[in-house]
PDB file of C-alpha atoms in Angstrom:
ATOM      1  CA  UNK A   7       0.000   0.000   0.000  1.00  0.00           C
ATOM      2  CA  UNK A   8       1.388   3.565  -1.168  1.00  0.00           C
ATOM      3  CA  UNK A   9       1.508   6.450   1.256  1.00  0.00           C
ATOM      4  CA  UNK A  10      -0.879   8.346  -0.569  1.00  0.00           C
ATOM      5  CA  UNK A  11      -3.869   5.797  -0.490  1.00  0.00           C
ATOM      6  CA  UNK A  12      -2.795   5.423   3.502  1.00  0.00           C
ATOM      7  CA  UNK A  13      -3.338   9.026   3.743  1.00  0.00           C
ATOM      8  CA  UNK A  14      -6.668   8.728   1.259  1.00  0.00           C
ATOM      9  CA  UNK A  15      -8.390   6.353   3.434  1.00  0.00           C
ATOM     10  CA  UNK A  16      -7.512   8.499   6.682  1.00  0.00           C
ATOM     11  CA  UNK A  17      -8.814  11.330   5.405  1.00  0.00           C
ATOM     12  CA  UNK A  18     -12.068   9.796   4.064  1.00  0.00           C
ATOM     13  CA  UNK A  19     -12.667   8.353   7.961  1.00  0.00           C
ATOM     14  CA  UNK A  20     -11.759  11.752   9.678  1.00  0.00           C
ATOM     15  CA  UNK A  21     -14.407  13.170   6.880  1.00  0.00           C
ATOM     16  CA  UNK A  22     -17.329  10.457   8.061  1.00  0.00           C
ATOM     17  CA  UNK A  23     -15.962  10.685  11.562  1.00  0.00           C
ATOM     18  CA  UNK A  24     -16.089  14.725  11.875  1.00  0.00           C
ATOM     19  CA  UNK A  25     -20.028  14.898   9.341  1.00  0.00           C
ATOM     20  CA  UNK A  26     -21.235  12.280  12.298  1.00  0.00           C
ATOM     21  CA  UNK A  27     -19.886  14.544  14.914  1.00  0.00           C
ATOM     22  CA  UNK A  28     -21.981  17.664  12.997  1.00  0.00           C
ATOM     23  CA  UNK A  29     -24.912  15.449  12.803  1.00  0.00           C
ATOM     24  CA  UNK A  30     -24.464  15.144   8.889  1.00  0.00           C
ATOM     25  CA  UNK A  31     -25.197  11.502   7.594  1.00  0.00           C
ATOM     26  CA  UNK A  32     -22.630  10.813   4.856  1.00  0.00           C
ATOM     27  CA  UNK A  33     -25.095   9.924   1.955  1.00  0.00           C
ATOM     28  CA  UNK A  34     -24.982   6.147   0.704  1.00  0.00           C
ATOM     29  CA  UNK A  35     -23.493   5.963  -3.057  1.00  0.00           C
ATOM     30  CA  UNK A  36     -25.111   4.387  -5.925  1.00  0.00           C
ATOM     31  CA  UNK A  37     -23.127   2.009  -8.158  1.00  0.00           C
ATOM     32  CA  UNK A  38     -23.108   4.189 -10.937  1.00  0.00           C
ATOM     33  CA  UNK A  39     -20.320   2.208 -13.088  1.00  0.00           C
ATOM     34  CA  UNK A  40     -22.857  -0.817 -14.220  1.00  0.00           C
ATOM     35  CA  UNK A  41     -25.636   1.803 -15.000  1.00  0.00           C
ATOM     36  CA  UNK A  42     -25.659   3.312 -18.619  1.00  0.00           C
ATOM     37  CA  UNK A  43     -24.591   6.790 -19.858  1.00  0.00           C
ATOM     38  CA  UNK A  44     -28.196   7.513 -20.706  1.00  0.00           C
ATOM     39  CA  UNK A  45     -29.455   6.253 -17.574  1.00  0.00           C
ATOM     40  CA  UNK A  46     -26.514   7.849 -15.136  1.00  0.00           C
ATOM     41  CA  UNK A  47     -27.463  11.292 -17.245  1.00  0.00           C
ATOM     42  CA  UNK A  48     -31.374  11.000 -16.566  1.00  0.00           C
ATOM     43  CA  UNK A  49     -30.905  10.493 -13.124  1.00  0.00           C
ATOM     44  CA  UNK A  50     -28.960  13.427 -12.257  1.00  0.00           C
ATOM     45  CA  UNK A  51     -31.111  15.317 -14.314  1.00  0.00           C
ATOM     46  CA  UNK A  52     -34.144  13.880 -12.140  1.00  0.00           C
ATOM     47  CA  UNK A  53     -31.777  15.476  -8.577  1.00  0.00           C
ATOM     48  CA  UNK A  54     -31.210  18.731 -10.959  1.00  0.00           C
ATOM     49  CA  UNK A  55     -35.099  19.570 -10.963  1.00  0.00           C
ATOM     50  CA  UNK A  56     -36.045  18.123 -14.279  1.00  0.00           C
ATOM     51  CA  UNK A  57     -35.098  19.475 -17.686  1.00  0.00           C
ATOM     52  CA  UNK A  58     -37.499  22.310 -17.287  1.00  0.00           C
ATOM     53  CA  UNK A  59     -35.464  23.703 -14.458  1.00  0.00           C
ATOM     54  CA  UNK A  60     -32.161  23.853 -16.500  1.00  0.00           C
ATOM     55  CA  UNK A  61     -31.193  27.421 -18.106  1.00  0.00           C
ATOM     56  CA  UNK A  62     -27.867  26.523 -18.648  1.00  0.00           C
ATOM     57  CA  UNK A  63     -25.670  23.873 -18.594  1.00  0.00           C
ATOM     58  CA  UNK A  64     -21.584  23.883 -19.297  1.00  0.00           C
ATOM     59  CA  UNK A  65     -18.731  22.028 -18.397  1.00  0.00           C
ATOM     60  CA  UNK A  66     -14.971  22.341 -17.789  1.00  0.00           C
ATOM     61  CA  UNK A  67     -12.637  19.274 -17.273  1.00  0.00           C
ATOM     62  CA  UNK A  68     -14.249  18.382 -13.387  1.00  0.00           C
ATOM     63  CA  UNK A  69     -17.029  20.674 -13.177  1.00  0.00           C
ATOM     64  CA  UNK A  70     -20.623  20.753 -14.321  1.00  0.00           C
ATOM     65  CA  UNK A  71     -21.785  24.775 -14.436  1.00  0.00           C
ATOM     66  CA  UNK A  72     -25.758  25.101 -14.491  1.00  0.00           C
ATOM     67  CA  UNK A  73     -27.964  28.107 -14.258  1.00  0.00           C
ATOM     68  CA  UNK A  74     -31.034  26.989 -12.935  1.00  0.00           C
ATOM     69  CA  UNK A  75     -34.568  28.508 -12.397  1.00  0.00           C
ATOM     70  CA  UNK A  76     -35.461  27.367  -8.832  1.00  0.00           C
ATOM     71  CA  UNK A  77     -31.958  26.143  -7.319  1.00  0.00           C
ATOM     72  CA  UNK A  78     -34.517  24.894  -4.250  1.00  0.00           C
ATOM     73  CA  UNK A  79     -35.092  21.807  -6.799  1.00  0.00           C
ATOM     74  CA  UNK A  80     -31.445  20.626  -6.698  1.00  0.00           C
ATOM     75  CA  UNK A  81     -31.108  17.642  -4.374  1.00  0.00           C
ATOM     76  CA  UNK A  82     -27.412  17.582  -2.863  1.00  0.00           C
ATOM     77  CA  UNK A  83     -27.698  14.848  -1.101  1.00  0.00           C
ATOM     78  CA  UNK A  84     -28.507  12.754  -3.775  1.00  0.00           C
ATOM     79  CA  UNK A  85     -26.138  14.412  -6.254  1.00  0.00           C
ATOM     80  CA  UNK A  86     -23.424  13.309  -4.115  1.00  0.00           C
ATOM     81  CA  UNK A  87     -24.813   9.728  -3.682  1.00  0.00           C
ATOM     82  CA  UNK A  88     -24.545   9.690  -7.443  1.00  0.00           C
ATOM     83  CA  UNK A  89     -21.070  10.327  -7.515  1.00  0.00           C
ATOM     84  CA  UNK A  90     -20.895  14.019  -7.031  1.00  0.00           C
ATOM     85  CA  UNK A  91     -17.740  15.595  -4.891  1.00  0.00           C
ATOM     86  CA  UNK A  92     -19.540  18.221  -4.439  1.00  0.00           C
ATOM     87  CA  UNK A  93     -21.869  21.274  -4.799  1.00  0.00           C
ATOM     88  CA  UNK A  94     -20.873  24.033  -4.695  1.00  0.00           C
ATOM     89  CA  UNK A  95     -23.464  27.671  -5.053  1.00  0.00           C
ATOM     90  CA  UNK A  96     -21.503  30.149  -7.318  1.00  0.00           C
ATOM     91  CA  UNK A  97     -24.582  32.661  -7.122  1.00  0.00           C
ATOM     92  CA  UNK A  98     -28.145  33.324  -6.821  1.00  0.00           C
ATOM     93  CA  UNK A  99     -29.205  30.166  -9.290  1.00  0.00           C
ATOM     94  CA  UNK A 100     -25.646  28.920 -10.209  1.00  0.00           C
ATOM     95  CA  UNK A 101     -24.380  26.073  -9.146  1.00  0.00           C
ATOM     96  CA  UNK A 102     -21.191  24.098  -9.759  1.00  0.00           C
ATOM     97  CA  UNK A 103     -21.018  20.605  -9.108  1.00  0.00           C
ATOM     98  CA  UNK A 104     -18.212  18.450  -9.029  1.00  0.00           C
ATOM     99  CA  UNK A 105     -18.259  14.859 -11.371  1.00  0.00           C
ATOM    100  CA  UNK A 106     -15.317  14.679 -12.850  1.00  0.00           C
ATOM    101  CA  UNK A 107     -15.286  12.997 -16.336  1.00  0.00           C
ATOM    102  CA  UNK A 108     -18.702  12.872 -15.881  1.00  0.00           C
ATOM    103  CA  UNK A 109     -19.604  16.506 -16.160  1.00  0.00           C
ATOM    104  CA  UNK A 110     -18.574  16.325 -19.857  1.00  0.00           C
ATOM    105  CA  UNK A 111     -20.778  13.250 -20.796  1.00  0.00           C
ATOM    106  CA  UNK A 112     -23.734  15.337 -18.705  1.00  0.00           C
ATOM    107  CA  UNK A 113     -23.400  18.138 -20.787  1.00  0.00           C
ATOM    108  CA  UNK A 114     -23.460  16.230 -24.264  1.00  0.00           C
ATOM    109  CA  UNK A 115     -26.221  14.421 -22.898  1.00  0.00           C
ATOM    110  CA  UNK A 116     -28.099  17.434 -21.703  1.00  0.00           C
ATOM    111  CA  UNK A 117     -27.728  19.311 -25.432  1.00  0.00           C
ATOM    112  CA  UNK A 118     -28.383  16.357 -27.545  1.00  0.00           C
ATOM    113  CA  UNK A 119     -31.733  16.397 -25.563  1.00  0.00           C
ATOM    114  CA  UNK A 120     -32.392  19.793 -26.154  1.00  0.00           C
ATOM    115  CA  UNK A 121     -31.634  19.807 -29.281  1.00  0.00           C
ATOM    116  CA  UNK A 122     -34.335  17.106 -30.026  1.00  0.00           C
ATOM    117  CA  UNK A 123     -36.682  18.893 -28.195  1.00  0.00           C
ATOM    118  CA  UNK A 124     -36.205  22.054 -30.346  1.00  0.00           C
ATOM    119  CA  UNK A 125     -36.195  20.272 -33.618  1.00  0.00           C
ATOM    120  CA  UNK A 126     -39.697  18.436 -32.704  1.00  0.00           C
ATOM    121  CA  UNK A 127     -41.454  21.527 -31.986  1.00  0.00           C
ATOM    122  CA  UNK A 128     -39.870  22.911 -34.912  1.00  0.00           C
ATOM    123  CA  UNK A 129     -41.818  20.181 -36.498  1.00  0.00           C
ATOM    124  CA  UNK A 130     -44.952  20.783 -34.729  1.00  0.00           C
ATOM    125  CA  UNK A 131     -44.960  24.430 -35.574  1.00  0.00           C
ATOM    126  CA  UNK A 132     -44.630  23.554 -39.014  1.00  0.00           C
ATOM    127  CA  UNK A 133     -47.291  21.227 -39.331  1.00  0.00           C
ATOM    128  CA  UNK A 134     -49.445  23.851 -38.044  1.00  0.00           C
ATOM    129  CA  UNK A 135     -48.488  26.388 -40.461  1.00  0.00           C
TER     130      UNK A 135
END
């Protein structure tokens, strides 16, 4: 065993150890790594308040950046339990959460569906026409 997974494992007990102390129940995590892309996305998107609460959504390499309408839809506590390092409120309905690789595969996920959803009513409205 290397030093640094030693010290990885400490700190990851002190962390449980000190959110028990606080009262804070360390959320359980959902094996995410059998699950699909599609299915991982829709679930976070489910914790995120739905498609219809999403404004904006953008990603660096770790980070998922969203602009949401009501940010008292977002459910931490499960965002975390689906991987999530973190959330972190960058204003009055930003947010940035922490998934990694992930946050990439959310956003491509999140614009292909948007993009559907503008093309079919681009349909619609043409049919009406």
């Amino acid at each position: 065993m290397r030093n640094t997974e030693k010290r990885g494992r400490f700190s990851e007990l002190l962390k449980i150890f000190s959110d028990k102390l606080h009262g804070k129940e360390t959320p359980k995590k959902i094996d995410t790594s059998k699950m699909s892309e599609e299915c991982f996305c829709n679930l976070v998107l489910v914790e995120l308040g739905g498609l219809e609460n999403l404004l904006v959504i953008d990603s660096c390499i770790t980070r998922l950046r969203i602009e949401v309408k009501d940010i008292s839809k977002i459910n931490s506590e499960k965002l975390q339990a689906l991987g999530s390092e973190g959330v972190i409120q960058v204003g009055e309905n930003r947010l940035q959460i922490i998934f990694g690789e992930k946050a990439a595969i959310l956003e491509k996920y999140y614009n292909k569906l948007k993009k559907e959803i503008e093309e079919k009513a681009k349909k619609m409205e043409e049919k009406l026409n």
